[in-house]
Amino acid sequence: MSESRYLLGHTESEIRRLVFQSTMLRDITTRLLVSAGIKPGMRVLDLGCGPGDVSMLVAKLVGPRGSVIGIDRSLAAIKIARKRATDSGLKNVAFSPLSLADFTDEGGFDMVTGRYVLMYQPEPTVFLQCAVALLRPGGKLAFHEVDITRQPVSTPFLPLFDTVCARTLSAFKGALSRHEVAVSLGSLLHSVNLTALGVFCEIPVECGQAVNICRWVGESFCSAYPETTEIEMACGQKISTQSLVDELIKESQGANAQIEFMRQVCAWGAVP
């Protein structure tokens, strides 16, 4: 079972971007986990855990009687996740530098979860089947994916924001195995014979400065194009990437814009 290369790498700046991204997505992921039926005492596996944000969120929800294992192919990300969990005083979460294909467990899990994971899988159905095989009877799968088939929208139109979004999503689409996976997430879970399926979609929206969305867009662009030092607009203006986030925020604030972020699609289901 092969996986796509992680486009943005695991540099210190990218890890910081992932941690910030998690603050944007935490409430949505929490709603997914609660909707899927997470409870104190559960044993949970978090796939593609990165620096550990979802794993630590789950650890708090399952409580001291529960436990969480987070796995990720990046040893650098796992080392950071372990330190962050220790610093947070969480003793019911552990991390291992493994892919799902290399992971084995005999105890079984009450839930397997993942955020922004399936879009990296050339064969998401096979990936989900491997995840299902690790569930106990009645166990749940819960996944949160982003729809990058639709670009963030600003009202009024923001030229710099639009340019940066378009180039960033173009890089993602070129690197991801299944960049469109979010639009068929519920169907994918149905294809692996899960029952009690549920699915919902949320779109984060900000107005005025739109600090969070502008920061995500700017930092994601810089991670996707680390060698780029400036962006040239259609009007000929050149924007340094070092000040890109500030320029995006200034543009949004100056227009008092409303920005709709990318759709966040969440789905869950249970094995019979």
PDB file of C-alpha atoms in Angstrom:
ATOM      1  CA  MET A   1       0.000   0.000   0.000  1.00  0.00           C
ATOM      2  CA  SER A   2       1.795   3.109  -1.255  1.00  0.00           C
ATOM      3  CA  GLU A   3       1.284   6.717  -0.134  1.00  0.00           C
ATOM      4  CA  SER A   4       1.937  10.097  -1.754  1.00  0.00           C
ATOM      5  CA  ARG A   5       4.934  12.146  -0.638  1.00  0.00           C
ATOM      6  CA  TYR A   6       3.893  14.807   1.863  1.00  0.00           C
ATOM      7  CA  LEU A   7       4.211  17.941  -0.271  1.00  0.00           C
ATOM      8  CA  LEU A   8       5.056  20.407   2.489  1.00  0.00           C
ATOM      9  CA  GLY A   9       7.766  18.408   4.242  1.00  0.00           C
ATOM     10  CA  HIS A  10       8.412  18.449   7.998  1.00  0.00           C
ATOM     11  CA  THR A  11      10.576  21.513   8.497  1.00  0.00           C
ATOM     12  CA  GLU A  12      10.249  23.508  11.728  1.00  0.00           C
ATOM     13  CA  SER A  13       8.182  26.140   9.927  1.00  0.00           C
ATOM     14  CA  GLU A  14       5.858  23.493   8.473  1.00  0.00           C
ATOM     15  CA  ILE A  15       5.373  21.875  11.872  1.00  0.00           C
ATOM     16  CA  ARG A  16       4.427  25.299  13.260  1.00  0.00           C
ATOM     17  CA  ARG A  17       2.001  25.728  10.364  1.00  0.00           C
ATOM     18  CA  LEU A  18       0.390  22.362  11.142  1.00  0.00           C
ATOM     19  CA  VAL A  19       0.002  23.264  14.809  1.00  0.00           C
ATOM     20  CA  PHE A  20      -1.618  26.572  13.842  1.00  0.00           C
ATOM     21  CA  GLN A  21      -3.844  24.788  11.318  1.00  0.00           C
ATOM     22  CA  SER A  22      -5.038  22.539  14.101  1.00  0.00           C
ATOM     23  CA  THR A  23      -6.314  25.514  16.102  1.00  0.00           C
ATOM     24  CA  MET A  24      -8.454  26.450  13.085  1.00  0.00           C
ATOM     25  CA  LEU A  25      -9.848  22.943  12.722  1.00  0.00           C
ATOM     26  CA  ARG A  26     -10.131  21.795  16.347  1.00  0.00           C
ATOM     27  CA  ASP A  27     -13.822  22.584  16.839  1.00  0.00           C
ATOM     28  CA  ILE A  28     -14.821  20.861  13.590  1.00  0.00           C
ATOM     29  CA  THR A  29     -12.778  17.748  14.391  1.00  0.00           C
ATOM     30  CA  THR A  30     -14.271  17.701  17.892  1.00  0.00           C
ATOM     31  CA  ARG A  31     -17.789  17.736  16.438  1.00  0.00           C
ATOM     32  CA  LEU A  32     -16.815  14.815  14.205  1.00  0.00           C
ATOM     33  CA  LEU A  33     -15.489  12.772  17.107  1.00  0.00           C
ATOM     34  CA  VAL A  34     -18.503  13.481  19.299  1.00  0.00           C
ATOM     35  CA  SER A  35     -20.901  12.697  16.423  1.00  0.00           C
ATOM     36  CA  ALA A  36     -19.060   9.442  15.794  1.00  0.00           C
ATOM     37  CA  GLY A  37     -19.640   8.435  19.418  1.00  0.00           C
ATOM     38  CA  ILE A  38     -16.299   8.890  21.129  1.00  0.00           C
ATOM     39  CA  LYS A  39     -16.538   8.124  24.844  1.00  0.00           C
ATOM     40  CA  PRO A  40     -14.310   7.978  27.929  1.00  0.00           C
ATOM     41  CA  GLY A  41     -12.381   4.728  28.159  1.00  0.00           C
ATOM     42  CA  MET A  42     -12.083   4.111  24.421  1.00  0.00           C
ATOM     43  CA  ARG A  43      -8.924   2.869  22.742  1.00  0.00           C
ATOM     44  CA  VAL A  44      -8.247   4.964  19.613  1.00  0.00           C
ATOM     45  CA  LEU A  45      -5.761   4.899  16.729  1.00  0.00           C
ATOM     46  CA  ASP A  46      -4.954   8.218  15.009  1.00  0.00           C
ATOM     47  CA  LEU A  47      -3.573   7.837  11.476  1.00  0.00           C
ATOM     48  CA  GLY A  48      -1.109  10.336  10.002  1.00  0.00           C
ATOM     49  CA  CYS A  49      -0.926  12.097  13.357  1.00  0.00           C
ATOM     50  CA  GLY A  50       1.806  14.603  12.415  1.00  0.00           C
ATOM     51  CA  PRO A  51       2.787  16.713  15.450  1.00  0.00           C
ATOM     52  CA  GLY A  52       0.004  15.114  17.468  1.00  0.00           C
ATOM     53  CA  ASP A  53      -2.868  17.597  17.614  1.00  0.00           C
ATOM     54  CA  VAL A  54      -5.709  15.189  16.823  1.00  0.00           C
ATOM     55  CA  SER A  55      -4.161  12.487  19.005  1.00  0.00           C
ATOM     56  CA  MET A  56      -3.972  14.848  21.973  1.00  0.00           C
ATOM     57  CA  LEU A  57      -7.527  16.066  21.365  1.00  0.00           C
ATOM     58  CA  VAL A  58      -8.705  12.447  21.369  1.00  0.00           C
ATOM     59  CA  ALA A  59      -6.667  11.699  24.517  1.00  0.00           C
ATOM     60  CA  LYS A  60      -8.562  14.406  26.381  1.00  0.00           C
ATOM     61  CA  LEU A  61     -11.920  13.087  25.141  1.00  0.00           C
ATOM     62  CA  VAL A  62     -11.272   9.446  26.110  1.00  0.00           C
ATOM     63  CA  GLY A  63      -9.870  10.449  29.484  1.00  0.00           C
ATOM     64  CA  PRO A  64      -7.389   8.634  31.726  1.00  0.00           C
ATOM     65  CA  ARG A  65      -9.229   5.312  31.380  1.00  0.00           C
ATOM     66  CA  GLY A  66      -8.835   5.501  27.594  1.00  0.00           C
ATOM     67  CA  SER A  67      -5.738   5.418  25.411  1.00  0.00           C
ATOM     68  CA  VAL A  68      -4.553   6.726  22.056  1.00  0.00           C
ATOM     69  CA  ILE A  69      -1.850   5.653  19.635  1.00  0.00           C
ATOM     70  CA  GLY A  70      -0.785   8.124  16.951  1.00  0.00           C
ATOM     71  CA  ILE A  71       1.223   6.921  13.965  1.00  0.00           C
ATOM     72  CA  ASP A  72       3.008   8.868  11.230  1.00  0.00           C
ATOM     73  CA  ARG A  73       5.772   8.063   8.759  1.00  0.00           C
ATOM     74  CA  SER A  74       7.761  11.147   9.777  1.00  0.00           C
ATOM     75  CA  LEU A  75      10.115  10.547  12.701  1.00  0.00           C
ATOM     76  CA  ALA A  76      10.599  14.320  13.012  1.00  0.00           C
ATOM     77  CA  ALA A  77       6.859  14.836  13.483  1.00  0.00           C
ATOM     78  CA  ILE A  78       6.651  11.940  15.960  1.00  0.00           C
ATOM     79  CA  LYS A  79       9.465  13.363  18.105  1.00  0.00           C
ATOM     80  CA  ILE A  80       7.620  16.683  18.288  1.00  0.00           C
ATOM     81  CA  ALA A  81       4.322  14.950  19.079  1.00  0.00           C
ATOM     82  CA  ARG A  82       5.931  13.031  21.955  1.00  0.00           C
ATOM     83  CA  LYS A  83       7.421  16.196  23.438  1.00  0.00           C
ATOM     84  CA  ARG A  84       4.167  18.123  23.122  1.00  0.00           C
ATOM     85  CA  ALA A  85       2.197  15.340  24.804  1.00  0.00           C
ATOM     86  CA  THR A  86       4.729  15.188  27.644  1.00  0.00           C
ATOM     87  CA  ASP A  87       4.655  18.968  28.044  1.00  0.00           C
ATOM     88  CA  SER A  88       0.846  18.809  28.169  1.00  0.00           C
ATOM     89  CA  GLY A  89       0.909  16.177  30.902  1.00  0.00           C
ATOM     90  CA  LEU A  90      -0.941  13.607  28.794  1.00  0.00           C
ATOM     91  CA  LYS A  91      -0.045  10.081  29.861  1.00  0.00           C
ATOM     92  CA  ASN A  92      -2.641   8.173  27.845  1.00  0.00           C
ATOM     93  CA  VAL A  93      -1.221   8.862  24.370  1.00  0.00           C
ATOM     94  CA  ALA A  94       1.753   7.250  22.611  1.00  0.00           C
ATOM     95  CA  PHE A  95       3.305   7.873  19.196  1.00  0.00           C
ATOM     96  CA  SER A  96       5.103   5.598  16.728  1.00  0.00           C
ATOM     97  CA  PRO A  97       6.936   6.446  13.456  1.00  0.00           C
ATOM     98  CA  LEU A  98       5.019   3.972  11.298  1.00  0.00           C
ATOM     99  CA  SER A  99       2.741   3.907   8.283  1.00  0.00           C
ATOM    100  CA  LEU A 100      -0.572   2.066   8.471  1.00  0.00           C
ATOM    101  CA  ALA A 101       0.880  -0.653   6.223  1.00  0.00           C
ATOM    102  CA  ASP A 102       3.615  -1.349   8.778  1.00  0.00           C
ATOM    103  CA  PHE A 103       1.468  -1.047  11.897  1.00  0.00           C
ATOM    104  CA  THR A 104       0.290  -4.160  13.757  1.00  0.00           C
ATOM    105  CA  ASP A 105      -1.848  -4.512  16.866  1.00  0.00           C
ATOM    106  CA  GLU A 106      -3.586  -7.428  18.522  1.00  0.00           C
ATOM    107  CA  GLY A 107      -5.841  -5.579  20.943  1.00  0.00           C
ATOM    108  CA  GLY A 108      -8.125  -3.842  18.453  1.00  0.00           C
ATOM    109  CA  PHE A 109      -9.463  -0.306  18.613  1.00  0.00           C
ATOM    110  CA  ASP A 110     -12.827   1.233  19.425  1.00  0.00           C
ATOM    111  CA  MET A 111     -12.162   4.022  16.917  1.00  0.00           C
ATOM    112  CA  VAL A 112      -9.708   4.817  14.130  1.00  0.00           C
ATOM    113  CA  THR A 113      -9.510   8.428  13.068  1.00  0.00           C
ATOM    114  CA  GLY A 114      -7.574  10.644  10.693  1.00  0.00           C
ATOM    115  CA  ARG A 115      -7.517  14.254   9.513  1.00  0.00           C
ATOM    116  CA  TYR A 116      -6.266  15.286   6.074  1.00  0.00           C
ATOM    117  CA  VAL A 117      -5.003  11.731   5.526  1.00  0.00           C
ATOM    118  CA  LEU A 118      -7.044  10.030   2.806  1.00  0.00           C
ATOM    119  CA  MET A 119      -6.111  12.590   0.156  1.00  0.00           C
ATOM    120  CA  TYR A 120      -2.532  11.251   0.338  1.00  0.00           C
ATOM    121  CA  GLN A 121      -3.592   7.673  -0.419  1.00  0.00           C
ATOM    122  CA  PRO A 122      -3.405   6.409  -4.023  1.00  0.00           C
ATOM    123  CA  GLU A 123      -5.935   3.746  -3.021  1.00  0.00           C
ATOM    124  CA  PRO A 124      -8.108   5.209  -0.246  1.00  0.00           C
ATOM    125  CA  THR A 125     -10.472   2.235  -0.267  1.00  0.00           C
ATOM    126  CA  VAL A 126      -7.586  -0.158   0.437  1.00  0.00           C
ATOM    127  CA  PHE A 127      -6.340   2.213   3.139  1.00  0.00           C
ATOM    128  CA  LEU A 128      -9.788   2.227   4.780  1.00  0.00           C
ATOM    129  CA  GLN A 129     -10.015  -1.557   4.599  1.00  0.00           C
ATOM    130  CA  CYS A 130      -6.724  -1.791   6.496  1.00  0.00           C
ATOM    131  CA  ALA A 131      -8.101   0.622   9.086  1.00  0.00           C
ATOM    132  CA  VAL A 132     -11.332  -1.359   9.429  1.00  0.00           C
ATOM    133  CA  ALA A 133      -9.312  -4.532  10.061  1.00  0.00           C
ATOM    134  CA  LEU A 134      -7.949  -2.922  13.244  1.00  0.00           C
ATOM    135  CA  LEU A 135     -11.397  -2.196  14.704  1.00  0.00           C
ATOM    136  CA  ARG A 136     -13.178  -4.203  17.342  1.00  0.00           C
ATOM    137  CA  PRO A 137     -16.791  -5.278  16.630  1.00  0.00           C
ATOM    138  CA  GLY A 138     -18.892  -2.126  16.640  1.00  0.00           C
ATOM    139  CA  GLY A 139     -15.777   0.035  16.269  1.00  0.00           C
ATOM    140  CA  LYS A 140     -15.912   3.371  14.434  1.00  0.00           C
ATOM    141  CA  LEU A 141     -14.002   5.063  11.635  1.00  0.00           C
ATOM    142  CA  ALA A 142     -14.005   8.890  11.717  1.00  0.00           C
ATOM    143  CA  PHE A 143     -12.272  11.005   9.067  1.00  0.00           C
ATOM    144  CA  HIS A 144     -11.959  14.751   8.447  1.00  0.00           C
ATOM    145  CA  GLU A 145     -10.867  15.813   4.946  1.00  0.00           C
ATOM    146  CA  VAL A 146     -10.582  19.132   3.104  1.00  0.00           C
ATOM    147  CA  ASP A 147     -12.183  19.829  -0.263  1.00  0.00           C
ATOM    148  CA  ILE A 148      -9.502  21.448  -2.410  1.00  0.00           C
ATOM    149  CA  THR A 149     -11.594  21.211  -5.573  1.00  0.00           C
ATOM    150  CA  ARG A 150     -13.112  24.519  -4.464  1.00  0.00           C
ATOM    151  CA  GLN A 151     -10.937  27.583  -3.895  1.00  0.00           C
ATOM    152  CA  PRO A 152     -11.588  29.895  -0.924  1.00  0.00           C
ATOM    153  CA  VAL A 153     -13.874  32.762  -1.951  1.00  0.00           C
ATOM    154  CA  SER A 154     -13.619  36.422  -0.949  1.00  0.00           C
ATOM    155  CA  THR A 155     -16.299  39.103  -1.191  1.00  0.00           C
ATOM    156  CA  PRO A 156     -15.327  41.525  -2.567  1.00  0.00           C
ATOM    157  CA  PHE A 157     -12.705  39.963  -4.837  1.00  0.00           C
ATOM    158  CA  LEU A 158      -9.169  40.195  -3.417  1.00  0.00           C
ATOM    159  CA  PRO A 159      -6.497  39.954  -6.167  1.00  0.00           C
ATOM    160  CA  LEU A 160      -3.546  38.943  -3.981  1.00  0.00           C
ATOM    161  CA  PHE A 161      -5.593  36.484  -1.941  1.00  0.00           C
ATOM    162  CA  ASP A 162      -7.002  34.900  -5.107  1.00  0.00           C
ATOM    163  CA  THR A 163      -3.555  34.606  -6.724  1.00  0.00           C
ATOM    164  CA  VAL A 164      -1.974  32.991  -3.672  1.00  0.00           C
ATOM    165  CA  CYS A 165      -4.891  30.575  -3.189  1.00  0.00           C
ATOM    166  CA  ALA A 166      -4.836  29.496  -6.829  1.00  0.00           C
ATOM    167  CA  ARG A 167      -1.098  28.778  -6.829  1.00  0.00           C
ATOM    168  CA  THR A 168      -1.213  26.965  -3.481  1.00  0.00           C
ATOM    169  CA  LEU A 169      -4.106  24.709  -4.485  1.00  0.00           C
ATOM    170  CA  SER A 170      -2.429  24.035  -7.832  1.00  0.00           C
ATOM    171  CA  ALA A 171       0.611  22.716  -5.960  1.00  0.00           C
ATOM    172  CA  PHE A 172      -1.595  20.538  -3.756  1.00  0.00           C
ATOM    173  CA  LYS A 173      -3.514  19.104  -6.692  1.00  0.00           C
ATOM    174  CA  GLY A 174      -0.295  18.262  -8.487  1.00  0.00           C
ATOM    175  CA  ALA A 175       1.159  16.426  -5.497  1.00  0.00           C
ATOM    176  CA  LEU A 176      -1.826  14.640  -3.979  1.00  0.00           C
ATOM    177  CA  SER A 177      -2.954  11.209  -5.095  1.00  0.00           C
ATOM    178  CA  ARG A 178      -6.635  11.905  -4.435  1.00  0.00           C
ATOM    179  CA  HIS A 179      -7.130  15.636  -4.028  1.00  0.00           C
ATOM    180  CA  GLU A 180     -10.870  15.211  -4.634  1.00  0.00           C
ATOM    181  CA  VAL A 181     -11.412  12.615  -1.890  1.00  0.00           C
ATOM    182  CA  ALA A 182     -13.468  14.922   0.362  1.00  0.00           C
ATOM    183  CA  VAL A 183     -16.341  15.192  -2.120  1.00  0.00           C
ATOM    184  CA  SER A 184     -16.889  11.429  -1.960  1.00  0.00           C
ATOM    185  CA  LEU A 185     -15.903  10.772   1.658  1.00  0.00           C
ATOM    186  CA  GLY A 186     -19.268   9.352   2.734  1.00  0.00           C
ATOM    187  CA  SER A 187     -19.376   7.070  -0.301  1.00  0.00           C
ATOM    188  CA  LEU A 188     -15.875   5.819   0.455  1.00  0.00           C
ATOM    189  CA  LEU A 189     -16.853   4.801   3.973  1.00  0.00           C
ATOM    190  CA  HIS A 190     -19.952   3.106   2.581  1.00  0.00           C
ATOM    191  CA  SER A 191     -17.751   1.152   0.149  1.00  0.00           C
ATOM    192  CA  VAL A 192     -16.005  -0.625   3.046  1.00  0.00           C
ATOM    193  CA  ASN A 193     -19.358  -1.831   4.430  1.00  0.00           C
ATOM    194  CA  LEU A 194     -19.692   0.470   7.415  1.00  0.00           C
ATOM    195  CA  THR A 195     -23.079   1.012   9.022  1.00  0.00           C
ATOM    196  CA  ALA A 196     -24.593   3.968  10.892  1.00  0.00           C
ATOM    197  CA  LEU A 197     -22.944   6.349   8.458  1.00  0.00           C
ATOM    198  CA  GLY A 198     -22.970  10.057   9.064  1.00  0.00           C
ATOM    199  CA  VAL A 199     -21.493  12.986   7.151  1.00  0.00           C
ATOM    200  CA  PHE A 200     -21.445  16.760   7.500  1.00  0.00           C
ATOM    201  CA  CYS A 201     -19.690  19.731   5.944  1.00  0.00           C
ATOM    202  CA  GLU A 202     -18.585  23.040   7.449  1.00  0.00           C
ATOM    203  CA  ILE A 203     -17.043  26.132   5.870  1.00  0.00           C
ATOM    204  CA  PRO A 204     -15.062  28.422   8.205  1.00  0.00           C
ATOM    205  CA  VAL A 205     -15.817  32.074   7.462  1.00  0.00           C
ATOM    206  CA  GLU A 206     -14.009  35.226   8.602  1.00  0.00           C
ATOM    207  CA  CYS A 207     -14.605  38.926   8.052  1.00  0.00           C
ATOM    208  CA  GLY A 208     -12.400  42.009   8.026  1.00  0.00           C
ATOM    209  CA  GLN A 209      -8.803  41.085   8.818  1.00  0.00           C
ATOM    210  CA  ALA A 210      -9.537  37.352   8.358  1.00  0.00           C
ATOM    211  CA  VAL A 211      -6.337  36.673  10.291  1.00  0.00           C
ATOM    212  CA  ASN A 212      -6.640  32.887  10.528  1.00  0.00           C
ATOM    213  CA  ILE A 213      -7.529  32.215   6.893  1.00  0.00           C
ATOM    214  CA  CYS A 214      -4.969  34.709   5.579  1.00  0.00           C
ATOM    215  CA  ARG A 215      -2.281  33.174   7.752  1.00  0.00           C
ATOM    216  CA  TRP A 216      -3.165  29.661   6.563  1.00  0.00           C
ATOM    217  CA  VAL A 217      -3.099  30.726   2.914  1.00  0.00           C
ATOM    218  CA  GLY A 218       0.164  32.653   3.214  1.00  0.00           C
ATOM    219  CA  GLU A 219       2.044  30.048   5.233  1.00  0.00           C
ATOM    220  CA  SER A 220       0.783  27.195   3.057  1.00  0.00           C
ATOM    221  CA  PHE A 221       2.043  29.012  -0.044  1.00  0.00           C
ATOM    222  CA  CYS A 222       5.481  29.488   1.531  1.00  0.00           C
ATOM    223  CA  SER A 223       5.646  25.794   2.497  1.00  0.00           C
ATOM    224  CA  ALA A 224       4.556  24.710  -0.992  1.00  0.00           C
ATOM    225  CA  TYR A 225       7.038  27.027  -2.726  1.00  0.00           C
ATOM    226  CA  PRO A 226      10.000  27.329  -0.326  1.00  0.00           C
ATOM    227  CA  GLU A 227      12.319  28.695  -3.045  1.00  0.00           C
ATOM    228  CA  THR A 228       9.977  31.517  -4.058  1.00  0.00           C
ATOM    229  CA  THR A 229      10.905  34.899  -2.616  1.00  0.00           C
ATOM    230  CA  GLU A 230       8.260  37.113  -4.231  1.00  0.00           C
ATOM    231  CA  ILE A 231       4.940  36.999  -6.030  1.00  0.00           C
ATOM    232  CA  GLU A 232       4.320  39.134  -9.087  1.00  0.00           C
ATOM    233  CA  MET A 233       0.752  40.321  -9.526  1.00  0.00           C
ATOM    234  CA  ALA A 234      -0.983  40.886 -12.879  1.00  0.00           C
ATOM    235  CA  CYS A 235      -0.592  44.633 -12.312  1.00  0.00           C
ATOM    236  CA  GLY A 236       3.190  44.218 -12.038  1.00  0.00           C
ATOM    237  CA  GLN A 237       3.372  44.703  -8.272  1.00  0.00           C
ATOM    238  CA  LYS A 238       5.775  42.353  -6.502  1.00  0.00           C
ATOM    239  CA  ILE A 239       5.044  41.027  -3.002  1.00  0.00           C
ATOM    240  CA  SER A 240       7.808  39.564  -0.839  1.00  0.00           C
ATOM    241  CA  THR A 241       6.930  36.172   0.650  1.00  0.00           C
ATOM    242  CA  GLN A 242       8.473  37.347   3.941  1.00  0.00           C
ATOM    243  CA  SER A 243       5.604  39.823   4.326  1.00  0.00           C
ATOM    244  CA  LEU A 244       2.979  37.766   2.508  1.00  0.00           C
ATOM    245  CA  VAL A 245       0.760  37.021   5.510  1.00  0.00           C
ATOM    246  CA  ASP A 246       0.743  40.673   6.568  1.00  0.00           C
ATOM    247  CA  GLU A 247      -0.094  41.778   3.025  1.00  0.00           C
ATOM    248  CA  LEU A 248      -2.985  39.302   2.815  1.00  0.00           C
ATOM    249  CA  ILE A 249      -4.388  40.510   6.128  1.00  0.00           C
ATOM    250  CA  LYS A 250      -4.002  44.150   5.066  1.00  0.00           C
ATOM    251  CA  GLU A 251      -5.770  43.485   1.767  1.00  0.00           C
ATOM    252  CA  SER A 252      -8.691  41.765   3.492  1.00  0.00           C
ATOM    253  CA  GLN A 253      -9.001  44.412   6.184  1.00  0.00           C
ATOM    254  CA  GLY A 254      -8.834  47.261   3.670  1.00  0.00           C
ATOM    255  CA  ALA A 255     -11.733  45.799   1.704  1.00  0.00           C
ATOM    256  CA  ASN A 256     -13.648  44.728   4.831  1.00  0.00           C
ATOM    257  CA  ALA A 257     -13.914  41.397   3.046  1.00  0.00           C
ATOM    258  CA  GLN A 258     -15.763  38.246   3.980  1.00  0.00           C
ATOM    259  CA  ILE A 259     -13.752  35.123   3.184  1.00  0.00           C
ATOM    260  CA  GLU A 260     -15.110  31.592   2.943  1.00  0.00           C
ATOM    261  CA  PHE A 261     -12.420  28.999   3.578  1.00  0.00           C
ATOM    262  CA  MET A 262     -12.323  25.555   1.978  1.00  0.00           C
ATOM    263  CA  ARG A 263     -15.063  23.087   2.792  1.00  0.00           C
ATOM    264  CA  GLN A 264     -14.283  20.720   5.667  1.00  0.00           C
ATOM    265  CA  VAL A 265     -15.985  17.363   5.136  1.00  0.00           C
ATOM    266  CA  CYS A 266     -16.352  14.897   8.006  1.00  0.00           C
ATOM    267  CA  ALA A 267     -17.737  11.369   7.888  1.00  0.00           C
ATOM    268  CA  TRP A 268     -17.968   8.385  10.195  1.00  0.00           C
ATOM    269  CA  GLY A 269     -19.358   4.875  10.347  1.00  0.00           C
ATOM    270  CA  ALA A 270     -19.247   1.657  12.355  1.00  0.00           C
ATOM    271  CA  VAL A 271     -18.317  -1.909  11.596  1.00  0.00           C
ATOM    272  CA  PRO A 272     -21.173  -4.368  12.182  1.00  0.00           C
TER     273      PRO A 272
END
